[in-house]
XYZ file of C-alpha atoms in Angstrom:
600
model
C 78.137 28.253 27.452
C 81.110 25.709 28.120
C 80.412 22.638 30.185
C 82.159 22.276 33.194
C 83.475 19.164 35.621
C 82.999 17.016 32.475
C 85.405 14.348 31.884
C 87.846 14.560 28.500
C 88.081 11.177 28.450
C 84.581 8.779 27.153
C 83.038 5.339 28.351
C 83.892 1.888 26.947
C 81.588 -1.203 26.711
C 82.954 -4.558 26.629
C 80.242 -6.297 27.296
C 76.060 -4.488 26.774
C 72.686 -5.519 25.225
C 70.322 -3.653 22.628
C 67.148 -4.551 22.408
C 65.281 -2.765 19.352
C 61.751 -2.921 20.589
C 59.407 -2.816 17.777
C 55.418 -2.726 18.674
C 52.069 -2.018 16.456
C 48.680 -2.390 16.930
C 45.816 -3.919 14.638
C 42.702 -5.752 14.229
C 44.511 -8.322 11.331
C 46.902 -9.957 14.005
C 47.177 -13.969 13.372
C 49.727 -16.069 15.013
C 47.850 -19.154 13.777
C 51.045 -20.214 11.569
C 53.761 -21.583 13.738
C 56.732 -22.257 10.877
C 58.295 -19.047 12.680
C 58.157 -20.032 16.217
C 61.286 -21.689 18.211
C 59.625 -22.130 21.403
C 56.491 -20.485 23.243
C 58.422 -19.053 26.200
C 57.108 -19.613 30.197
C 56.997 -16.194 30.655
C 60.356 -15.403 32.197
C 59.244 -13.777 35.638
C 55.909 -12.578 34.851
C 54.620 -14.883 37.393
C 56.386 -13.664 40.000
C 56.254 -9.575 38.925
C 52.250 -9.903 39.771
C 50.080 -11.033 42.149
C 46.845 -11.914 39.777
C 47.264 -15.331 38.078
C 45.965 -13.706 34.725
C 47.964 -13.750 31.777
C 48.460 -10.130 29.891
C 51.350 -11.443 27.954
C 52.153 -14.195 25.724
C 55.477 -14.998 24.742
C 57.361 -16.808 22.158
C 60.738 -16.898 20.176
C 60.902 -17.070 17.009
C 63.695 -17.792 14.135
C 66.485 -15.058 14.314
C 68.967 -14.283 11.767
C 72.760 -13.012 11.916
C 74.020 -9.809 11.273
C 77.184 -7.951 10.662
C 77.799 -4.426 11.231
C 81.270 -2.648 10.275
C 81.925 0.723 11.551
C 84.134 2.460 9.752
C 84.633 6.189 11.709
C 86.624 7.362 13.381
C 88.402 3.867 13.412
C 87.231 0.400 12.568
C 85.050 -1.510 14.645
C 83.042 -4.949 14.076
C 80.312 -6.240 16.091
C 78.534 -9.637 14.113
C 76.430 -12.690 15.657
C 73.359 -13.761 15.714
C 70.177 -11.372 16.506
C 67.596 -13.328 18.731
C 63.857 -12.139 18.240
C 61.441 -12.386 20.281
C 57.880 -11.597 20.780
C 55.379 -10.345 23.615
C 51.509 -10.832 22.248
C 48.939 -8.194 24.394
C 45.363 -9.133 24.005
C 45.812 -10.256 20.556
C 45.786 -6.410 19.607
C 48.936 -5.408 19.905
C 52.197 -6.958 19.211
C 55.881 -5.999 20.353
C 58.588 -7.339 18.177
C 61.808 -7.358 20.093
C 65.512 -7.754 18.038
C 68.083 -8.361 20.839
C 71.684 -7.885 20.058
C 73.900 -8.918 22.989
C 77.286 -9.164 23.402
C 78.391 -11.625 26.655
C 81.577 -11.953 28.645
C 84.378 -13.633 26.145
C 86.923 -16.547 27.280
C 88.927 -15.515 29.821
C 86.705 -12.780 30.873
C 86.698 -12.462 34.476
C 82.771 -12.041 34.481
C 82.427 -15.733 32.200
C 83.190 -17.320 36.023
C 80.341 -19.887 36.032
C 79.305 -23.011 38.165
C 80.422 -26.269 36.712
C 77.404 -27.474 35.207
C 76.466 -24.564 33.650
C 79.477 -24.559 31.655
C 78.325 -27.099 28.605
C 75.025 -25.021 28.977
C 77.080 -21.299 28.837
C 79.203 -22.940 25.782
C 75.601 -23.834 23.541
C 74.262 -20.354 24.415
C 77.392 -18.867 23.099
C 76.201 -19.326 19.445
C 73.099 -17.287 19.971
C 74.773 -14.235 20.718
C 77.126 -11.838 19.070
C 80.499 -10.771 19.797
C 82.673 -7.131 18.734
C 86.575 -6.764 17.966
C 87.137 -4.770 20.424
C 85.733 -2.451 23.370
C 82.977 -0.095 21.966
C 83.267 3.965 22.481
C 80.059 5.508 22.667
C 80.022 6.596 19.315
C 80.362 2.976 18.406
C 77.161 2.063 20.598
C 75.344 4.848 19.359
C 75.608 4.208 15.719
C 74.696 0.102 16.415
C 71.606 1.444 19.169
C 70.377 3.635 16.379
C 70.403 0.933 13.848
C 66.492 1.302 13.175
C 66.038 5.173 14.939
C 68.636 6.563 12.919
C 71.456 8.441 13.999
C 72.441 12.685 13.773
C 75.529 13.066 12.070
C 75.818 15.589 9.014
C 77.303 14.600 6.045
C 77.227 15.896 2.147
C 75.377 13.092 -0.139
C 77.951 14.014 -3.345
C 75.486 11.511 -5.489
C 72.140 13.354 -4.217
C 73.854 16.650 -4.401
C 72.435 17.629 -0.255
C 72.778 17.546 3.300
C 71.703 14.443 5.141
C 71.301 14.019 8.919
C 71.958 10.720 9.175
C 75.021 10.025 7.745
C 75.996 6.386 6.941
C 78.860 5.521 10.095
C 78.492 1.580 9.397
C 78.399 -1.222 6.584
C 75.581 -3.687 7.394
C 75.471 -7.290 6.192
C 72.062 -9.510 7.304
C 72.060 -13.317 6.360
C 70.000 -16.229 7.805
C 66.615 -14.914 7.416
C 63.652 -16.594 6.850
C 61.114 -14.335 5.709
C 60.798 -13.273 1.903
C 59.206 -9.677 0.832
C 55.871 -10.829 1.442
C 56.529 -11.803 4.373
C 56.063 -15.559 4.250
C 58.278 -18.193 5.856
C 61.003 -19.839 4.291
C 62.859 -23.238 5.400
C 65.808 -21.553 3.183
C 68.008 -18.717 3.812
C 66.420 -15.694 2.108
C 69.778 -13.483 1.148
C 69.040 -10.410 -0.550
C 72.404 -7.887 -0.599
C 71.879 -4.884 1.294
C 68.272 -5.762 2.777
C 67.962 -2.846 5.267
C 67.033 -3.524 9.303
C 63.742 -1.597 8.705
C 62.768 -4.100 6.005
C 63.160 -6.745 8.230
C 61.360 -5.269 10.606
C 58.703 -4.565 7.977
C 58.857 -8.799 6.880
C 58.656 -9.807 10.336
C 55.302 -7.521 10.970
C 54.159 -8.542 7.757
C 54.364 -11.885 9.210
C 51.840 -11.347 11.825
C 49.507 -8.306 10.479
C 47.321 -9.228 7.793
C 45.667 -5.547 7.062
C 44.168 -5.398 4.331
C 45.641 -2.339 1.471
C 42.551 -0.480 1.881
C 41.795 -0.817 5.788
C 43.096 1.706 8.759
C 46.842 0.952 9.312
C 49.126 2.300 11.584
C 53.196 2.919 11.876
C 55.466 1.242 13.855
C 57.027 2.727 17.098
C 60.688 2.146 17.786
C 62.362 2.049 20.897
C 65.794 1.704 22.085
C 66.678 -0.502 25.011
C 70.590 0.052 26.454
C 71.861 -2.568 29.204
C 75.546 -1.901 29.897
C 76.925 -4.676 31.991
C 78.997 -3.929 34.681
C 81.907 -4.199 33.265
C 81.980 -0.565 31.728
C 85.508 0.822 30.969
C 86.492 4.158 31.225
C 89.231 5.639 29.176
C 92.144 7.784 30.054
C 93.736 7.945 33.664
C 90.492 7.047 35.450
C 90.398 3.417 36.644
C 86.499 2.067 37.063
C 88.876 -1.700 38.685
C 89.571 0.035 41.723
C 86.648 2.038 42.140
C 83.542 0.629 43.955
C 80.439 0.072 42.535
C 78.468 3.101 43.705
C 81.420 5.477 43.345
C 81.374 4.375 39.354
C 77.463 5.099 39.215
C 78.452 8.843 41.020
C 81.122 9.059 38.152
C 79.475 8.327 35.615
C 75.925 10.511 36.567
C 78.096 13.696 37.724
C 81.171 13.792 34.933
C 79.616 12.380 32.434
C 76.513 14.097 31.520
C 77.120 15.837 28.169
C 78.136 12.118 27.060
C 75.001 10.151 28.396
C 72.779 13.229 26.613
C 74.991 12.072 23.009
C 73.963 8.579 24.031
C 70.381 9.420 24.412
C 70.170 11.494 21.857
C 71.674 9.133 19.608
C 74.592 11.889 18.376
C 77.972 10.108 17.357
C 81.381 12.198 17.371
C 80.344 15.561 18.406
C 78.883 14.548 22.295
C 81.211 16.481 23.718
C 79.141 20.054 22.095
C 76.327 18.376 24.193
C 75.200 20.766 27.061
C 75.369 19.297 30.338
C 73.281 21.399 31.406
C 70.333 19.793 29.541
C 70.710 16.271 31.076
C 67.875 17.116 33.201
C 65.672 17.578 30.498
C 67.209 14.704 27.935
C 67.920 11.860 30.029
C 65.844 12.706 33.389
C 66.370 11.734 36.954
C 67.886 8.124 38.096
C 64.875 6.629 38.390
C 66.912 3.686 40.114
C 67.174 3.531 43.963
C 69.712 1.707 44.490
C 73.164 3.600 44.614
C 75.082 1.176 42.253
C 72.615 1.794 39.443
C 72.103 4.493 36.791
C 68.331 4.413 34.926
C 67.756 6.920 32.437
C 64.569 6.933 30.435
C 63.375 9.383 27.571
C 60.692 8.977 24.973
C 62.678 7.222 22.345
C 66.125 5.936 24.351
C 66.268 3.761 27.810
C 69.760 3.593 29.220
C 70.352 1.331 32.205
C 74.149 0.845 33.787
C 74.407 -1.619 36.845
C 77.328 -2.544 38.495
C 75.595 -4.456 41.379
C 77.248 -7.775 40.020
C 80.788 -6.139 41.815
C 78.962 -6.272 45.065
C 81.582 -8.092 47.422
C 81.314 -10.857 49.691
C 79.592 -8.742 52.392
C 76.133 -8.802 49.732
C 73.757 -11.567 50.775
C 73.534 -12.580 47.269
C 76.121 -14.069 45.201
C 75.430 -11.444 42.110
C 78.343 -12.408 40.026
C 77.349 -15.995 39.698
C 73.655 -14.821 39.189
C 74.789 -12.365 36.420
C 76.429 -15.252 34.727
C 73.128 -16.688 33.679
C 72.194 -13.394 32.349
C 72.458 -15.461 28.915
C 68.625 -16.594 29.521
C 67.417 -13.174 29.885
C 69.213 -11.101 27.340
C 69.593 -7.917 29.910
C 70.865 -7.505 33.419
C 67.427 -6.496 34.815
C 64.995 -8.514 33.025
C 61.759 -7.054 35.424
C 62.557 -3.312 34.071
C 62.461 -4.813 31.014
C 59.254 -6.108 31.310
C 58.043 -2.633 32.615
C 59.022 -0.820 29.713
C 57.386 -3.924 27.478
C 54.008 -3.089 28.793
C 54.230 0.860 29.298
C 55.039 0.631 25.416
C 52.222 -1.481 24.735
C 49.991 1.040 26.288
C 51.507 3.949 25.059
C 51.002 2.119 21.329
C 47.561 1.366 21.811
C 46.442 5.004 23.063
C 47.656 6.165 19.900
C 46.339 3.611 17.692
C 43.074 4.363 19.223
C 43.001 8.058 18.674
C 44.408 8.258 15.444
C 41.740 5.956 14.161
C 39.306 8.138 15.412
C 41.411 11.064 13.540
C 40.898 8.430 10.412
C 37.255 7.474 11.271
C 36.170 11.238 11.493
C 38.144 11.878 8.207
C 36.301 9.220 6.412
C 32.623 10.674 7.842
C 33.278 13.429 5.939
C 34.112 12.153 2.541
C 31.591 13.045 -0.373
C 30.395 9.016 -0.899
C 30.297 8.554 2.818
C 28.138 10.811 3.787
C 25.145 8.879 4.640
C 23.295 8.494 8.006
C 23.330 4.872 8.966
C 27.542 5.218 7.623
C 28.219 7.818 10.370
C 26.310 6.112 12.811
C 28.172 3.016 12.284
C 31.761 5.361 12.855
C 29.652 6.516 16.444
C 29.093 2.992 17.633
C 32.987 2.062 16.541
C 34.130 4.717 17.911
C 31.923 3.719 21.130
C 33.373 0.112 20.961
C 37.002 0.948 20.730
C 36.451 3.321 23.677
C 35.231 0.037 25.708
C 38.036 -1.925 24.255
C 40.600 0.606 24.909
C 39.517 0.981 28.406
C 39.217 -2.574 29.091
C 43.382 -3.233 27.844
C 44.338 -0.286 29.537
C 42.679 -1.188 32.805
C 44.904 -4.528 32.319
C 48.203 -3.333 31.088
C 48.231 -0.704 33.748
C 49.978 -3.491 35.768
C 51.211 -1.406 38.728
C 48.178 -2.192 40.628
C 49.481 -6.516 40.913
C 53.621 -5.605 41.318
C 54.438 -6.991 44.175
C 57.046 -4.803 45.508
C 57.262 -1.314 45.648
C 60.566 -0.582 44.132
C 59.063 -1.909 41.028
C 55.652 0.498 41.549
C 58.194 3.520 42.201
C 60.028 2.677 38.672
C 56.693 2.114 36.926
C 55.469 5.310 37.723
C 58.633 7.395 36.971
C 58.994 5.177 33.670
C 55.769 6.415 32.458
C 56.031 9.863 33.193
C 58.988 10.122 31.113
C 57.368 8.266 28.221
C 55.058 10.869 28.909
C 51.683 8.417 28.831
C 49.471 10.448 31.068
C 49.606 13.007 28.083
C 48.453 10.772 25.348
C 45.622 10.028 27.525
C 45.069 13.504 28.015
C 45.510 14.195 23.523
C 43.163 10.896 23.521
C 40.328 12.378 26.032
C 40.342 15.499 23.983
C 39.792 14.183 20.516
C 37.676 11.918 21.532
C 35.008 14.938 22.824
C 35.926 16.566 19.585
C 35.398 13.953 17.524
C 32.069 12.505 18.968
C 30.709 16.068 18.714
C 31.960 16.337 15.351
C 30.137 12.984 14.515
C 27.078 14.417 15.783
C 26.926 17.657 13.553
C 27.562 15.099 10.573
C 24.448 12.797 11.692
C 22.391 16.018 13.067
C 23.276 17.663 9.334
C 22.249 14.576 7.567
C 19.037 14.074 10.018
C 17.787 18.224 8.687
C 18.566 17.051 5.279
C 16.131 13.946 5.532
C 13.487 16.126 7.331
C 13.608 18.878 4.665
C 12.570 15.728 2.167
C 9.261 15.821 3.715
C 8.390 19.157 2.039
C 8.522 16.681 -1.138
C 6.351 14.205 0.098
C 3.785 16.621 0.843
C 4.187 17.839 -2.768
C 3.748 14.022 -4.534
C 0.611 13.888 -2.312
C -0.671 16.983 -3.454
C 0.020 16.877 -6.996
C -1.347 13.245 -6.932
C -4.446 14.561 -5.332
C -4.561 17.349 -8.135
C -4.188 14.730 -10.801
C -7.180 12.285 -9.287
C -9.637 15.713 -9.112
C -8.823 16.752 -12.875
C -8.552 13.176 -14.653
C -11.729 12.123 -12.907
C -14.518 11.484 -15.828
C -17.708 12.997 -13.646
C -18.386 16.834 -13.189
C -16.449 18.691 -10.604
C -19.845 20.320 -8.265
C -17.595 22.596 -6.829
C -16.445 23.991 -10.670
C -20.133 23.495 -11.689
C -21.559 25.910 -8.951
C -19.164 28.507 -9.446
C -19.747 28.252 -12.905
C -23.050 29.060 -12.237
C -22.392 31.793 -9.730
C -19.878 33.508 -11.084
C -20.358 32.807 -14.950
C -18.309 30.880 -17.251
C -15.447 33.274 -17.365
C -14.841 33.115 -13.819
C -15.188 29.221 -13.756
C -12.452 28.919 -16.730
C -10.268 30.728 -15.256
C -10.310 29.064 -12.152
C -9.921 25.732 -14.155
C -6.680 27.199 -15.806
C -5.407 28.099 -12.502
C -5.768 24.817 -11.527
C -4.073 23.137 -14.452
C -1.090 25.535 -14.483
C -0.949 24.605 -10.815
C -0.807 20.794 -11.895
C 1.264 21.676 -14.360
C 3.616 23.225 -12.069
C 3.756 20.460 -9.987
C 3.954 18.066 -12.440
C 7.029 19.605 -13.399
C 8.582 19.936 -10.112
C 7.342 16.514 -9.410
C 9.524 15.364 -12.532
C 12.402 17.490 -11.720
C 12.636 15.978 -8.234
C 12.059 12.305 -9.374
C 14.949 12.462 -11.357
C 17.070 13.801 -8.694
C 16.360 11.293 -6.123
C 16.748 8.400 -8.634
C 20.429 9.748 -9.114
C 20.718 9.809 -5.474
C 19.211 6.118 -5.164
C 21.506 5.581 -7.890
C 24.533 6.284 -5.426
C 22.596 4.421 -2.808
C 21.703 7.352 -0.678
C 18.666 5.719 1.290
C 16.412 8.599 1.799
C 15.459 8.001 -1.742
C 13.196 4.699 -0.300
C 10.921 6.918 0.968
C 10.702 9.008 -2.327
C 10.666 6.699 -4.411
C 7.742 4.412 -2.790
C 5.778 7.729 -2.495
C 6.500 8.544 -6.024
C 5.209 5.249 -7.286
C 2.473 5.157 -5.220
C 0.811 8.428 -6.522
C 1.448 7.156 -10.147
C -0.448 3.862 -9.559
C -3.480 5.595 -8.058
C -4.003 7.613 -10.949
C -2.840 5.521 -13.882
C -4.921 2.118 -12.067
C -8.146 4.615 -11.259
C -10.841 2.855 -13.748
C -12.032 6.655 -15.005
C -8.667 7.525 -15.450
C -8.582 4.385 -17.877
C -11.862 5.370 -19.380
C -10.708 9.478 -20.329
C -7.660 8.134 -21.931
C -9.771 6.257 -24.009
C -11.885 8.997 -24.285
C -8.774 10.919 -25.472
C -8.001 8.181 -27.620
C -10.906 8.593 -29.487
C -10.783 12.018 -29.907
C -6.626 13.359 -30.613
C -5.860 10.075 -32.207
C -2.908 7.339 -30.977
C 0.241 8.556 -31.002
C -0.006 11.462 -28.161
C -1.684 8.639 -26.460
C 1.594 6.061 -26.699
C 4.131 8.538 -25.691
C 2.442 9.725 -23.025
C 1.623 5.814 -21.664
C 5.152 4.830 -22.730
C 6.816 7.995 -20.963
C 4.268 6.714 -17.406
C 5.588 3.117 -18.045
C 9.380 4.522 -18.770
C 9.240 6.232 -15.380
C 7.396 3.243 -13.369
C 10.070 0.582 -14.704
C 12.865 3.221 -13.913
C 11.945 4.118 -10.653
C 11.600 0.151 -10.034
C 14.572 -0.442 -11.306
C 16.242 1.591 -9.036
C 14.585 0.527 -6.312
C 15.431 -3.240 -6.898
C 18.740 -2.379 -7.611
C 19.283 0.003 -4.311
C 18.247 -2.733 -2.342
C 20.533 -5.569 -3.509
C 23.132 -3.061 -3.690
C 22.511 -1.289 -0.212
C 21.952 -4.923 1.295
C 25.352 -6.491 0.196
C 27.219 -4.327 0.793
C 25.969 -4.479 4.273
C 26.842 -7.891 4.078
C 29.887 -7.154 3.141
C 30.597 -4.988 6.168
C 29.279 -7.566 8.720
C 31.655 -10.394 6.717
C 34.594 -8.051 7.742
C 33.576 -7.028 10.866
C 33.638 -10.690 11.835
C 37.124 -11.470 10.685
């Protein structure tokens, strides 16, 4: 199916920002150590975004570095500078990283008109930015925006002998950082030759997130931030200089679609293959309502075009000097940006909430974890991080203090095409299915323990058996039988009896040893066994008559079957004790151990 009405000619950028946005959740956040931090920022207009006086955000910049990135295809290209990053703090949970790479008005640029005294101010805050050789295509922009994200663009690796999607378009050069591989500070340039943009990313979260190797930790999630100023070109015969500002907006929505879909797609070079009939689905409704603005917003891309900052002399506001001090904001509408800021930050912690109940419920059903007071201790986590997670949602979902409704209108529509409302939907669900799932574990373990008591009955019984046979008087009931029913009768009730004890002395051995090796492994419902256990041997070995027959046998089978069978009592006493002692200390630090990380 061809496209139709689409324009043969592409967009050009002279002057744009990116804004990688970079944002992870986790319990290890410190930003205790300062070494990396410019300047904690005001705020920028939080304040006057919201009507409640409570802070959700914390801000700060911190050290940058500078970057150079070549493009080589289909002609050269060069945009280098400096990369500003800053960072947005939410509840001391969740962090969002942001690497801005803007490219300002140059000399002689009809848009660099400023007031006088903001001249020596503009001419400082030049240094901070970057700058490019010459307008950017949108191939260009795509292969910069998808620095991190990757782009799609086919090539043959000849070295790895295969097809790769993302085929190198640039040569990238980063200098002036400050962070080493572990992620420690630096007063020195740290140069490495070909460092990557995700390792920096990975130093500067490294920076922040102390997780420990062995604790829950979970990915990164990337986002791509587009401003293009108002001073988008346009290639070919069309003019954008003597259009106005809304008629460029209609232009660029209506011819060119299949272009803004290779935009937010990130797709260099082939664009124009791009159905336009899938803008709908790729790029969604303006969500802007104002007629000289374009916002498009999908789950990985955010494009936003404005070309208020032509508005004539009839516009109550002077938007081209106002524009001019866009230098202090980075982007041309800094309260969108702070929209998107927190809808990430809530999108990032619904997922890092359910998939560490995904990693919780793995972990109850490991072999060593199995164990009753372990699963109940995933239960009340997974109890706490549902208050937690309700209490930071309840804040971040910030459309309840915006003051004005055009603001509301765009948080809503921003959302539904990052598609939140379904996480919390996927998040709902598992957590039902994991809860119940926690259950069957502890119900499982709770049958297990209560089919131990069949055991307990037996150590009583076999105990019992043992104080009746070892005892030195007669037996009355053995005697009158005996006298009944003859002496036959009586002996073979009395062998009965002893296979019976013999039975269950062998069972009771049989099970000793297997609850020791559980106690071993510090399964705990071997305390109950165990105290049982010993507490049947001390009745009968401490009984005074048992003392006196084992003297009695002494006397008459001699001393040796006598030793082994005291040494094998005393072998299985000091072992069982043993165990105990040692499933105690063992069972009880390691609790301590818990509560010691819990704490930090």
């Amino acid at each position: 199916m061809k496209n139709e009405d689409q324009c043969k000619s592409g967009l050009l950028y002279k002057n744009f920002s990116i804004v990688l946005m970079q944002t992870f959740t986790s319990r290890y956040i410190d930003i205790s150590e300062k070494e990396l931090f410019r300047d904690k920022r005001s705020g920028d207009i939080d304040d006057q975004l919201f009507t409640h006086q409570e802070r959700i955000i914390d801000r700060y910049e911190l050290e940058g570095f500078s970057i150079r990135i070549q493009i080589d295809e289909p002609n050269v290209a060069v945009l280098e500078g400096h990369v500003q990053v800053l960072v947005a703090v939410f509840f001391d949970r969740t962090m969002q990283l942001s690497y801005r790479i803007v490219v300002p008005p140059g000399e002689g640029d009809e848009n660099a008109v400023l007031p006088e005294e903001d001249r020596e101010e503009r001419e400082r805050e030049k240094q901070k930015f970057c700058r490019i050789s010459e307008p950017f295509n949108t191939d260009q922009l795509i292969v910069v925006a998808g620095i991190v994200q990757r782009v799609e663009h086919w090539i043959y690796n000849k070295e790895k002998c295969r097809q790769e999607i993302d085929g190198a378009l640039k040569k990238v050069k980063i200098t002036g950082l400050h962070l080493d591989a572990g992620g420690r500070y630096r007063e020195k340039d740290v140069y490495e030759p070909g460092i990557s943009f995700e390792e920096v990313q990975r130093r500067y979260r490294k920076y922040f997130d102390r997780t420990p190797e062995k604790e829950f930790y979970y990915p990164d999630h990337n986002y791509i931030y587009i401003d293009i100023w108002e001073t988008v070109g346009h290639q070919g015969t069309v003019m954008f200089d003597r259009m106005k500002e809304d008629d460029i907006i209609q232009h660029i929505e209506k011819f060119h679609r299949s272009e803004l879909v290779g935009l937010m797609t990130l797709y260099p070079e082939e664009w124009p293959y791009r159905m336009e009939k899938s803008f709908g689905d790729i790029c969604g409704k303006n969500i802007a309502i104002d007629t000289d603005d374009l916002v498009l917003v999908n789950e990985n891309v955010c494009v936003v075009i404005g070309t208020y900052g032509k508005r004539g002399n009839c516009a109550a506001t002077n938007w081209k000097e106002h524009l001019g001090r866009r230098e202090c904001y980075h982007v041309s509408w800094p309260e969108y940006l702070v929209l998107v800021e927190i809808l990430l930050a809530k999108k990032q912690t619904i997922n890092y909430v359910l998939n560490k109940y995904i990693y919780n419920s793995h972990r109850a059903m490991e072999k060593d974890f199995q164990h009753q007071d372990n699963v109940h201790d995933m239960i009340k986590e997974n109890a706490r991080l549902s208050v937690e997670l309700s209490n930071i949602v309840l804040k971040l979902d910030s459309v309840r203090y915006l003051r004005y409704m055009s603001h509301k209108y765009m948080y809503h529509q921003t959302a539904r095409n990052l598609k939140i409302e379904e996480d919390e939907k996927q998040l709902n669900m598992t957590i039902k299915q994991v809860d119940k799932s926690l259950n069957n574990v502890s119900n499982m373990l709770e049958i297990s323990q209560a089919n131990s008591t069949k055991y307990i009955l037996l150590f009583i019984s076999v105990a019992s058996l043992f104080s009746v046979i070892l005892q030195g008087d007669e037996v009355p009931l053995l005697t009158d039988l005996s006298q009944e029913l003859g002496k036959q009768t009586a002996t073979v009730l009395v062998l009965l009896t002893v296979l019976g004890v013999i039975f269950g002395f062998v069972v009771l051995l049989k099970t000793a040893v297997k609850y020791i090796a559980k106690i071993l492994r510090l399964n705990e419902p071997g305390y109950i066994m165990l105290f049982v256990y010993l507490t049947s041997v001390f009745i009968i070995v401490l009984q005074q008559n048992t003392i006196l027959l084992l003297s009695e046998w002494y006397a008459k089978i001699g001393r040796l079957p006598i030793i082994v069978v005291s040494v094998v009592i005393a072998s299985v006493v000091a072992a069982g004790l043993i165990s105990c002692i040692k499933m105690i200390v063992g069972d009880t630090s390691g609790k301590l151990r818990k509560h010691k990380s819990d704490v930090k």
